[in-house]
JSON list of C-alpha atoms in Angstrom, two decimals:
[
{"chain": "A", "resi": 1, "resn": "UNK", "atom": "CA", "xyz": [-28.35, -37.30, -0.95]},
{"chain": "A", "resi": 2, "resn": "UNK", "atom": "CA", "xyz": [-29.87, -38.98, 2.22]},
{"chain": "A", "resi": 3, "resn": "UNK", "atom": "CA", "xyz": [-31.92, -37.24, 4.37]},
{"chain": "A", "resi": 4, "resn": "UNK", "atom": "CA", "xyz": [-33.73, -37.45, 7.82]},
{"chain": "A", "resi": 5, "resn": "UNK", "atom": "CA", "xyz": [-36.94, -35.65, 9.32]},
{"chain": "A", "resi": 6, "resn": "UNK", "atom": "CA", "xyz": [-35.84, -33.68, 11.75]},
{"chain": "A", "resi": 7, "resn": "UNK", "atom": "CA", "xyz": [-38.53, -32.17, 13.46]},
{"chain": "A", "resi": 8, "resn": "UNK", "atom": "CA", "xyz": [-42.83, -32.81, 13.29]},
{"chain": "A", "resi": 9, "resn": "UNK", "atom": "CA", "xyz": [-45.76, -31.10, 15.59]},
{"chain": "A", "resi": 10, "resn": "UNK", "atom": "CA", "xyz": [-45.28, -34.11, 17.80]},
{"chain": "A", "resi": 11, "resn": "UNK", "atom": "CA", "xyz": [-41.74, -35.49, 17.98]},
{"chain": "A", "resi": 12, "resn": "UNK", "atom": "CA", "xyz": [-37.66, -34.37, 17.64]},
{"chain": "A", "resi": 13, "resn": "UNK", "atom": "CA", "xyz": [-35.19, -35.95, 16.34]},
{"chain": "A", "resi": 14, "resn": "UNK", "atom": "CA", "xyz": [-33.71, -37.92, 19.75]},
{"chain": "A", "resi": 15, "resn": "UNK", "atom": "CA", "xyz": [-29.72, -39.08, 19.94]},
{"chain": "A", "resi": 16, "resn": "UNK", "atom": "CA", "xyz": [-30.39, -42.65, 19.15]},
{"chain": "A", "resi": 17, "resn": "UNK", "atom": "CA", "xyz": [-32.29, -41.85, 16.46]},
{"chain": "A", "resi": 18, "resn": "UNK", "atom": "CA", "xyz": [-29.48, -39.07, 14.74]},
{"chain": "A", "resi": 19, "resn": "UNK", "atom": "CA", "xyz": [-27.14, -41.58, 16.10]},
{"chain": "A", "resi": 20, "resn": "UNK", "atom": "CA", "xyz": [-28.44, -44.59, 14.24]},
{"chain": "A", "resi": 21, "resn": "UNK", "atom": "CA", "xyz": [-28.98, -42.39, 10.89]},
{"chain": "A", "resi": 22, "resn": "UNK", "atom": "CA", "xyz": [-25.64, -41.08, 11.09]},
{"chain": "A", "resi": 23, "resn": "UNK", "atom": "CA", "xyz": [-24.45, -44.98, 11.39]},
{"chain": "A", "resi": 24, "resn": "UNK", "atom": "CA", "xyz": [-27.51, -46.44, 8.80]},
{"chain": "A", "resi": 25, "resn": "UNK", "atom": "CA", "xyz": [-25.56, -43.20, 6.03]},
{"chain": "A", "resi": 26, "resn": "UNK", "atom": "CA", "xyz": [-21.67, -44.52, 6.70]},
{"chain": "A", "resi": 27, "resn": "UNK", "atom": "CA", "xyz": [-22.93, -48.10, 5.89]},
{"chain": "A", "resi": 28, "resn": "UNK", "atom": "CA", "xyz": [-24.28, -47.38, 3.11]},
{"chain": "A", "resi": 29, "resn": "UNK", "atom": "CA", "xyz": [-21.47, -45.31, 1.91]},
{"chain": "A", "resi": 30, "resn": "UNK", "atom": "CA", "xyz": [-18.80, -48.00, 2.88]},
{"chain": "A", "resi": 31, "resn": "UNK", "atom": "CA", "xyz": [-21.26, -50.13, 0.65]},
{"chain": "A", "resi": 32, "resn": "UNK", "atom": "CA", "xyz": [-21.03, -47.65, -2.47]},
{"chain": "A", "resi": 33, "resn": "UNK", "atom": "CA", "xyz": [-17.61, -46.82, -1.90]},
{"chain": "A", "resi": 34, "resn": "UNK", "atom": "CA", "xyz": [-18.09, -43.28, -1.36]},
{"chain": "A", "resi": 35, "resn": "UNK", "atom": "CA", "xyz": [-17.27, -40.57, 0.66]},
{"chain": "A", "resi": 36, "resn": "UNK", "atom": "CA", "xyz": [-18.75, -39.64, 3.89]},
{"chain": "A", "resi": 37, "resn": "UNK", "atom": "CA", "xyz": [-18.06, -37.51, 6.23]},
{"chain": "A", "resi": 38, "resn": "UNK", "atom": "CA", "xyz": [-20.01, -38.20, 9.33]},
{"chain": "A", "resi": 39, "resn": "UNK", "atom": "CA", "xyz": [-22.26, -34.78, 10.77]},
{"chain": "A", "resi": 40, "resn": "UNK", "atom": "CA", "xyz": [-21.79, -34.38, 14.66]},
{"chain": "A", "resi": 41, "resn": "UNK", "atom": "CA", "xyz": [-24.70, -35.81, 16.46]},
{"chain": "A", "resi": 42, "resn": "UNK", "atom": "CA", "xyz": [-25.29, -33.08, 19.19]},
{"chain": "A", "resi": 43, "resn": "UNK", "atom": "CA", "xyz": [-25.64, -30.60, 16.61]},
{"chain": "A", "resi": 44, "resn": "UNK", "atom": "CA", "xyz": [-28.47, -32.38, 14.83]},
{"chain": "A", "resi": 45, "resn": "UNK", "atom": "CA", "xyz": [-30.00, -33.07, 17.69]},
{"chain": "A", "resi": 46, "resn": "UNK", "atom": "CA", "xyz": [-29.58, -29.20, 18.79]},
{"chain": "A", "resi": 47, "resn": "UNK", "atom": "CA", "xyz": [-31.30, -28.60, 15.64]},
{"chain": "A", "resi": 48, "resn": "UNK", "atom": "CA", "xyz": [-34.08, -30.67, 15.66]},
{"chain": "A", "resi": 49, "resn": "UNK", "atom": "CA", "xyz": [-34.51, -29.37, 19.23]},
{"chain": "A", "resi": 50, "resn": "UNK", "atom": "CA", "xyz": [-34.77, -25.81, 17.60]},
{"chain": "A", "resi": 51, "resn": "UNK", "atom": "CA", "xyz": [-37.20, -26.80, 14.91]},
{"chain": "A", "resi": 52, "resn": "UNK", "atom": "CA", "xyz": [-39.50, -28.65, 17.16]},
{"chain": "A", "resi": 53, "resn": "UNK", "atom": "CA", "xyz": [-39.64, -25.46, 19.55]},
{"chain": "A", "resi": 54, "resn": "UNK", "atom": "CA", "xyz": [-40.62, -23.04, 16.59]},
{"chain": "A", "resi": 55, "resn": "UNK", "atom": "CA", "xyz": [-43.27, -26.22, 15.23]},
{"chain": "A", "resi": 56, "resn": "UNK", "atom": "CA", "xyz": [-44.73, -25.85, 18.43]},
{"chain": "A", "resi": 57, "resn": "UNK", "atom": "CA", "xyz": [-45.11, -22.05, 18.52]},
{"chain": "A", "resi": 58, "resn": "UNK", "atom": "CA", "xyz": [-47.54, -22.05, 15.64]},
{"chain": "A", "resi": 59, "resn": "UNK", "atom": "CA", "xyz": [-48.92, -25.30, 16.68]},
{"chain": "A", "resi": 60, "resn": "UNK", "atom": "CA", "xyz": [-52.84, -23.37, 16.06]},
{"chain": "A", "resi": 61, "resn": "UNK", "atom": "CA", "xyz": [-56.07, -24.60, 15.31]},
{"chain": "A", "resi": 62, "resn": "UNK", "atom": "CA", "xyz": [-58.99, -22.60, 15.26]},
{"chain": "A", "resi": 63, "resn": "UNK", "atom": "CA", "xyz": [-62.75, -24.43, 16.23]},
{"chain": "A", "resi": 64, "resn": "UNK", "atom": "CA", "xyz": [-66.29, -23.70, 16.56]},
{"chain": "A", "resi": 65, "resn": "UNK", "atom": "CA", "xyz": [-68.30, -25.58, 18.04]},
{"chain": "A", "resi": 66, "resn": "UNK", "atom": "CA", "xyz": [-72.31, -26.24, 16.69]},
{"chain": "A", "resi": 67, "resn": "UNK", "atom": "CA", "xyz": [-74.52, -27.05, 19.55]},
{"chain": "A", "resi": 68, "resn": "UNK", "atom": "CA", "xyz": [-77.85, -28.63, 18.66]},
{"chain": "A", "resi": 69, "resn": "UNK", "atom": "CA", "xyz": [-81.06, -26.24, 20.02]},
{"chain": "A", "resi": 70, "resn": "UNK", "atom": "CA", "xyz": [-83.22, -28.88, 19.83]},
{"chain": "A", "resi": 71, "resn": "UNK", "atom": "CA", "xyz": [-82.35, -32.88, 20.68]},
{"chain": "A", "resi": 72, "resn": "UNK", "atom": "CA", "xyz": [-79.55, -34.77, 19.24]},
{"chain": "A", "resi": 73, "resn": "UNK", "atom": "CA", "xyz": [-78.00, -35.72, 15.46]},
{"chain": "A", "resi": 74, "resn": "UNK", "atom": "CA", "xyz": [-77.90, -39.27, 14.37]},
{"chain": "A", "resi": 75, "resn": "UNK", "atom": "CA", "xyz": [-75.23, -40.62, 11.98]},
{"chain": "A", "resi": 76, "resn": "UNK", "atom": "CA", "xyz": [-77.78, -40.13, 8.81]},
{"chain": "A", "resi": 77, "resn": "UNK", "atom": "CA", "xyz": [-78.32, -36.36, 9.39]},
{"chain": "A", "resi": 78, "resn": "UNK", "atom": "CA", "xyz": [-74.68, -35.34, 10.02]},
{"chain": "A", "resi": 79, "resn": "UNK", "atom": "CA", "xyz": [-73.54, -37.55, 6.71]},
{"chain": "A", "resi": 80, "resn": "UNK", "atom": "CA", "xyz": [-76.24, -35.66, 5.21]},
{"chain": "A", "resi": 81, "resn": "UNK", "atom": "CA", "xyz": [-75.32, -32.06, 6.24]},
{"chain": "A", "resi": 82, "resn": "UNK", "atom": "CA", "xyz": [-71.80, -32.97, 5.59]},
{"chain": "A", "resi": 83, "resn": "UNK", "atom": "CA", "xyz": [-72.49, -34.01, 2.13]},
{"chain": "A", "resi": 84, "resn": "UNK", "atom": "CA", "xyz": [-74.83, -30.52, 1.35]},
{"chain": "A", "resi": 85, "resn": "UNK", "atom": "CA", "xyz": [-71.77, -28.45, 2.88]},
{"chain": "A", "resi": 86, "resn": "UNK", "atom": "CA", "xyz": [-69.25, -30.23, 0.21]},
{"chain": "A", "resi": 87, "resn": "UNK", "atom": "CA", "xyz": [-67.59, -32.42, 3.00]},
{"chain": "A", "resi": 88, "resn": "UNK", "atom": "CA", "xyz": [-66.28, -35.90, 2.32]},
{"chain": "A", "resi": 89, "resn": "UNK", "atom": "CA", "xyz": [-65.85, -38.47, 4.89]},
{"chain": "A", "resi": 90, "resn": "UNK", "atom": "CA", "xyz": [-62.92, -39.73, 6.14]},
{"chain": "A", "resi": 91, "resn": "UNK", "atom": "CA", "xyz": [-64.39, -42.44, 8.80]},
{"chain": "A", "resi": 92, "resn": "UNK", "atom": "CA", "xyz": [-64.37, -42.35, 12.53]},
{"chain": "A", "resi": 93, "resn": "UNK", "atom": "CA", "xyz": [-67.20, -39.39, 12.20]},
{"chain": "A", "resi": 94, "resn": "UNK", "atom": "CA", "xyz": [-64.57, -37.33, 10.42]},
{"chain": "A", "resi": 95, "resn": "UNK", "atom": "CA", "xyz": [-65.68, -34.80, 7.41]},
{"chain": "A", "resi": 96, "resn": "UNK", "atom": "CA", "xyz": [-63.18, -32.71, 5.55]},
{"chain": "A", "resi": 97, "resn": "UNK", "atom": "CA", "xyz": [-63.82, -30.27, 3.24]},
{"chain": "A", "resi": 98, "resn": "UNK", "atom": "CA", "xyz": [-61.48, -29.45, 0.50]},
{"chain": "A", "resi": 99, "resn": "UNK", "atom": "CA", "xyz": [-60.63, -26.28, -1.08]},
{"chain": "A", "resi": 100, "resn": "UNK", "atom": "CA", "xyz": [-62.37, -27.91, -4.65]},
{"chain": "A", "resi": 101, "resn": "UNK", "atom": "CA", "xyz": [-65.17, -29.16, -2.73]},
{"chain": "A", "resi": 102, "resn": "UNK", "atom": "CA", "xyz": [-64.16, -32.43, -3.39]},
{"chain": "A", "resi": 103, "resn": "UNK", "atom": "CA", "xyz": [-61.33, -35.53, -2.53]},
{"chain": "A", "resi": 104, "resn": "UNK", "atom": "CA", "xyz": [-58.50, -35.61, -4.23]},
{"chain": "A", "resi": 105, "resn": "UNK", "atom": "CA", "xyz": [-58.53, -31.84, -5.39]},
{"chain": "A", "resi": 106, "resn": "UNK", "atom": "CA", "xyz": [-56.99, -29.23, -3.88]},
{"chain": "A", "resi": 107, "resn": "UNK", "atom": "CA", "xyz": [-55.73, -29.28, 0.13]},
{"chain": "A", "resi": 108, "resn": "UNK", "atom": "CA", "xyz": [-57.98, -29.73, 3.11]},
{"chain": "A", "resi": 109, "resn": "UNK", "atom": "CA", "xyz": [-59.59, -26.77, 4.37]},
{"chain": "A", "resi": 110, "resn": "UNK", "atom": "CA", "xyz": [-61.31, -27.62, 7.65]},
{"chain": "A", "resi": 111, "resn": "UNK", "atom": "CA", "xyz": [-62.68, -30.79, 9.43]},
{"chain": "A", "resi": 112, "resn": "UNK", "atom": "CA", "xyz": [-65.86, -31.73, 11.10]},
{"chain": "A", "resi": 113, "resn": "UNK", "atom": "CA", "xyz": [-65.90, -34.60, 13.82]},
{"chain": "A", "resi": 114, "resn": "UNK", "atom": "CA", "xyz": [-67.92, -35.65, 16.62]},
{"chain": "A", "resi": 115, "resn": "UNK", "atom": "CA", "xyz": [-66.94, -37.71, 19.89]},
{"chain": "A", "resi": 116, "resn": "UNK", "atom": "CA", "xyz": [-70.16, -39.97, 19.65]},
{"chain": "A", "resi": 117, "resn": "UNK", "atom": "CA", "xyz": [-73.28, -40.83, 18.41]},
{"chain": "A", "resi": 118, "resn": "UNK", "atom": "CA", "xyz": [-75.89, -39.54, 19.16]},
{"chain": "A", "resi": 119, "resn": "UNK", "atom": "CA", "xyz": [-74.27, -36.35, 19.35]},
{"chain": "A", "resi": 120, "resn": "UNK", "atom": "CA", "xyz": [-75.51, -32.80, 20.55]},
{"chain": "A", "resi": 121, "resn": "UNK", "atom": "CA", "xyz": [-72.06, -31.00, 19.83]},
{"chain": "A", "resi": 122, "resn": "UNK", "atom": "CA", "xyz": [-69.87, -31.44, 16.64]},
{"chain": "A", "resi": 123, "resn": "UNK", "atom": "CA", "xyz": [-66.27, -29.50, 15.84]},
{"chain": "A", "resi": 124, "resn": "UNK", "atom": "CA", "xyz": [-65.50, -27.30, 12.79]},
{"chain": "A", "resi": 125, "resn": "UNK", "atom": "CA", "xyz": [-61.61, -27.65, 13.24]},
{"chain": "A", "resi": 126, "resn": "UNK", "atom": "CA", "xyz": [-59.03, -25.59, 10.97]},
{"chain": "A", "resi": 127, "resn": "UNK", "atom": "CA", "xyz": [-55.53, -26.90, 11.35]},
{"chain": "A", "resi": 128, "resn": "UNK", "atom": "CA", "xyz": [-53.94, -23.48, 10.51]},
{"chain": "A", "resi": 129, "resn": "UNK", "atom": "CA", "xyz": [-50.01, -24.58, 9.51]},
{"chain": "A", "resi": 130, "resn": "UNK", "atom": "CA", "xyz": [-51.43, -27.03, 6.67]},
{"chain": "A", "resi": 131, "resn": "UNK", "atom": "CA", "xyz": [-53.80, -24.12, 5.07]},
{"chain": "A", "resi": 132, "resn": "UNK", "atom": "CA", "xyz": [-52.41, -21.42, 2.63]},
{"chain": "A", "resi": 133, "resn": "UNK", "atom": "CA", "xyz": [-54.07, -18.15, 3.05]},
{"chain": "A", "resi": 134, "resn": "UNK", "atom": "CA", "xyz": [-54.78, -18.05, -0.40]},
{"chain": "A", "resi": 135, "resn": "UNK", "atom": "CA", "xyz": [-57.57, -20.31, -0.18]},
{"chain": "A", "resi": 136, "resn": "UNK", "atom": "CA", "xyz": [-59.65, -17.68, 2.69]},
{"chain": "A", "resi": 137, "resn": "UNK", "atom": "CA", "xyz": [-59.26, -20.60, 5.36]},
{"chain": "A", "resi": 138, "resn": "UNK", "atom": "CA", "xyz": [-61.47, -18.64, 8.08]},
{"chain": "A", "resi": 139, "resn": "UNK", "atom": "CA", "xyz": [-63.87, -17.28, 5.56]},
{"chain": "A", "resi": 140, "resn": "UNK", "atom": "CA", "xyz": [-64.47, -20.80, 4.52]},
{"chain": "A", "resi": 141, "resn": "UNK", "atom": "CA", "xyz": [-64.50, -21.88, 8.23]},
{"chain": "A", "resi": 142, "resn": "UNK", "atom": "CA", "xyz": [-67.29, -19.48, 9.47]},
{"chain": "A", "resi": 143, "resn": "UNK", "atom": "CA", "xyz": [-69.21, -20.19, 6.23]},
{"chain": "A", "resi": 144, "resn": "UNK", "atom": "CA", "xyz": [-69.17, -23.88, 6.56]},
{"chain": "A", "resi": 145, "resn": "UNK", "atom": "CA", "xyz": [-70.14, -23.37, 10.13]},
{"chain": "A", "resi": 146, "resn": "UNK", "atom": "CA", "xyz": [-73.08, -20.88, 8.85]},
{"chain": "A", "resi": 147, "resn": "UNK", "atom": "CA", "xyz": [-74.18, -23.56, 6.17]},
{"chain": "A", "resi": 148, "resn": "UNK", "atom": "CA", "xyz": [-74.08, -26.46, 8.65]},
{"chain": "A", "resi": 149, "resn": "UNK", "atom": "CA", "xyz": [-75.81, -24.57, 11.64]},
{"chain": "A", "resi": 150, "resn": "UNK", "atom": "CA", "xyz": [-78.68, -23.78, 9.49]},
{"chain": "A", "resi": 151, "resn": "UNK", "atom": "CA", "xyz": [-78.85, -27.29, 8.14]},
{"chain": "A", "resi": 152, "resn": "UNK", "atom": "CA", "xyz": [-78.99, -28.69, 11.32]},
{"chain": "A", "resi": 153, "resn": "UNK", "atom": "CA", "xyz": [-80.39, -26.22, 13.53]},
{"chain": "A", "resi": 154, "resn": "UNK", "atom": "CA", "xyz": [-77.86, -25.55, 15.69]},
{"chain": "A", "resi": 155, "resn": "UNK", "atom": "CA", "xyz": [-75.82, -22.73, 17.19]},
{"chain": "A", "resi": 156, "resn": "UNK", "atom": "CA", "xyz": [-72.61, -22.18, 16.96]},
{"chain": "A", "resi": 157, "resn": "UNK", "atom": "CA", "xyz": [-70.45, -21.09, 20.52]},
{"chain": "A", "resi": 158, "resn": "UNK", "atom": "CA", "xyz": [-67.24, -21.69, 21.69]},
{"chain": "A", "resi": 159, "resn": "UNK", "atom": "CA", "xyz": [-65.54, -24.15, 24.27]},
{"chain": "A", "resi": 160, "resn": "UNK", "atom": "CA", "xyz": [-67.61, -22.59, 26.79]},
{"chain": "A", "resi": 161, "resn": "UNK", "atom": "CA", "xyz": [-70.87, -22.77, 24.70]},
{"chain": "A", "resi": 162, "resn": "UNK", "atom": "CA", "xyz": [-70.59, -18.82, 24.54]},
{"chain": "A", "resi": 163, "resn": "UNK", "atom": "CA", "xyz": [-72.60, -18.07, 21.16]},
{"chain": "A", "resi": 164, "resn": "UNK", "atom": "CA", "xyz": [-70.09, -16.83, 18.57]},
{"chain": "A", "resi": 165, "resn": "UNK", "atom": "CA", "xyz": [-71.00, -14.36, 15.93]},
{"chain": "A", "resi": 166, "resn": "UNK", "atom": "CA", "xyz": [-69.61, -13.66, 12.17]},
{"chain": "A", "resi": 167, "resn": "UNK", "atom": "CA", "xyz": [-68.92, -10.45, 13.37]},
{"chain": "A", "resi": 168, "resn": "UNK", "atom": "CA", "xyz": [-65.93, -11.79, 15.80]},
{"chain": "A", "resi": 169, "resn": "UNK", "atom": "CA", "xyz": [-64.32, -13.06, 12.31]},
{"chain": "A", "resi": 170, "resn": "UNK", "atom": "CA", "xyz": [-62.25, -9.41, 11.58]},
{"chain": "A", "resi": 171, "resn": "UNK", "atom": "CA", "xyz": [-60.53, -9.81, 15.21]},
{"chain": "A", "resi": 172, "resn": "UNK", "atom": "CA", "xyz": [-59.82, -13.65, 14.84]},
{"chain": "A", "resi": 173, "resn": "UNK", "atom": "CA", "xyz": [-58.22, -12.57, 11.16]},
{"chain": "A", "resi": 174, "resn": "UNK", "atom": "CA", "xyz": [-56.35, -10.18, 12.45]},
{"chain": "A", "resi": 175, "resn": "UNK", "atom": "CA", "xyz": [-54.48, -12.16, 14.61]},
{"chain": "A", "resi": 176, "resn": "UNK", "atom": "CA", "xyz": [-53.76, -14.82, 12.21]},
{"chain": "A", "resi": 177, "resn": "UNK", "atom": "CA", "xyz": [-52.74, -12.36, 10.06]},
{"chain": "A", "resi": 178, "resn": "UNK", "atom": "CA", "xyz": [-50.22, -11.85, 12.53]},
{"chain": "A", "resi": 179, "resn": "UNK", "atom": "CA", "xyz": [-49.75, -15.76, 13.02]},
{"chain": "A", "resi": 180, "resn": "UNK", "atom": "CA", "xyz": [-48.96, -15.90, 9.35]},
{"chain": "A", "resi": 181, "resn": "UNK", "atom": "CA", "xyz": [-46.39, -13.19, 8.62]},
{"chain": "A", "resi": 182, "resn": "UNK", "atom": "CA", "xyz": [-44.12, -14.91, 12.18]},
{"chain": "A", "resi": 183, "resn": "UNK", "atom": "CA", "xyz": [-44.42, -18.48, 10.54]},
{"chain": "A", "resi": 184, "resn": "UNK", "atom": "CA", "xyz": [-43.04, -16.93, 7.50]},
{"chain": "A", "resi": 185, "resn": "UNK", "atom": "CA", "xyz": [-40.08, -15.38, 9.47]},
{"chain": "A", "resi": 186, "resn": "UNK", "atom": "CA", "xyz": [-39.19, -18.70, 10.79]},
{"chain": "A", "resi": 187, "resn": "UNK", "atom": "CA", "xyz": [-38.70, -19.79, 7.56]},
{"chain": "A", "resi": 188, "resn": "UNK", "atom": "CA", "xyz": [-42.26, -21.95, 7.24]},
{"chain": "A", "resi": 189, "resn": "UNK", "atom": "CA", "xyz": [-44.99, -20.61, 4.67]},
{"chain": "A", "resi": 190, "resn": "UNK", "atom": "CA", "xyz": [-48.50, -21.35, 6.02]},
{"chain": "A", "resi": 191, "resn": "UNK", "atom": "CA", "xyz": [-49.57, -24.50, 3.28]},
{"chain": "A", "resi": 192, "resn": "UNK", "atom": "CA", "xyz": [-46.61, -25.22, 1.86]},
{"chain": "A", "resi": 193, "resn": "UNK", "atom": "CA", "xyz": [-44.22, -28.12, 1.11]},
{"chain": "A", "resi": 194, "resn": "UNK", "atom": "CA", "xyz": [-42.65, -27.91, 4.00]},
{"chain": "A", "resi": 195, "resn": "UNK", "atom": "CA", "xyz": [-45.35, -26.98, 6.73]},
{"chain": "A", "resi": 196, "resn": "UNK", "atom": "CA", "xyz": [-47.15, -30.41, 5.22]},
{"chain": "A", "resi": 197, "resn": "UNK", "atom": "CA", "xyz": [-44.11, -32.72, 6.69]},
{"chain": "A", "resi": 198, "resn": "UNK", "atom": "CA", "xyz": [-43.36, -30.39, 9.75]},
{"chain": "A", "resi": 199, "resn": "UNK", "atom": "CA", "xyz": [-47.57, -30.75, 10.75]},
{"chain": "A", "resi": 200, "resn": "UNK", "atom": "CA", "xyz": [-48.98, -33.49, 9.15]}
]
């Protein structure tokens, strides 16, 4: 069995690339001595056209933003909140947190980064495709964001530095509610195997 990637968040399969796996597959066969028969290149392509479009559709991440009230963060007391609120680093002012707590257990929840340092604004970020629902991604997300805010007394808004409450969690839950059940009618369960290649 060879296969190919067809599809991720970012790229589709292109015609030189099906066309040079399609060639790299009858080498190797004509190598092994064994059968082979050759899949048409416009319908992979087609495919990995289709694939790509329906990535893209639930293509979601859900942020919060937590604005300082008073001055600016330094590296030390964002490593610090980070570490309080179970996150581990992952460098360029990166934090994830895990659904263990910890690296190396479990899948990653959310992320925290920052664009600089000093900062006044950091980013709770969940990547919503790579997340089962079993593991209460948003729950975790407005808690973390809860935790963190009161660690480093901040507020949390949105893009617009609109002050977001956990009472707007039900309405955001209900639509990815929604979000989940049409990912799993095209064939791609929220988490899985298969949403890691297609979004990683």
């Amino acid at each position: 069995l060879v296969a190919v990637q067809m599809a991720t968040r970012g790229h589709a399969l292109n015609d030189i690339e099906a066309s040079r796996f399609v060639a790299a597959v009858q080498q190797m066969a004509l190598a092994l001595d064994a059968d082979f028969d050759p899949p048409d290149v416009g319908r992979i392509v087609a495919l990995a056209q289709d694939l790509h479009r329906r990535c893209a559709r639930f293509d979601v991440q859900i942020g919060l933003t937590l604005e300082a009230e008073d001055g600016v963060w330094d590296a030390h007391a964002l490593r610090s909140a980070a570490a309080h609120a179970g996150m581990v680093p992952t460098g360029d002012m990166r934090w994830l947190r895990f659904t263990t707590g910890g690296e190396g257990g479990g899948q990653p929840l959310y992320a925290m980064h920052c664009a600089a340092l000093p900062a006044q604004r950091i980013t709770l970020e969940l990547d919503v495709p790579l997340v089962a629902p079993a593991a209460a991604p948003l729950t975790a997300l407005f808690a973390g964001a809860e935790q963190l805010a009161g660690r480093l007394g901040a507020r949390i808004v949105d893009d617009n530095g609109r002050p977001i409450h956990p009472g707007s969690m039900p309405a955001i839950a209900e639509q990815l509610e929604r979000l989940y059940a049409e990912m799993r009618a095209a064939g791609i369960e929220p988490g899985s195997a298969r949403a890691q290649r297609l979004y990683a």
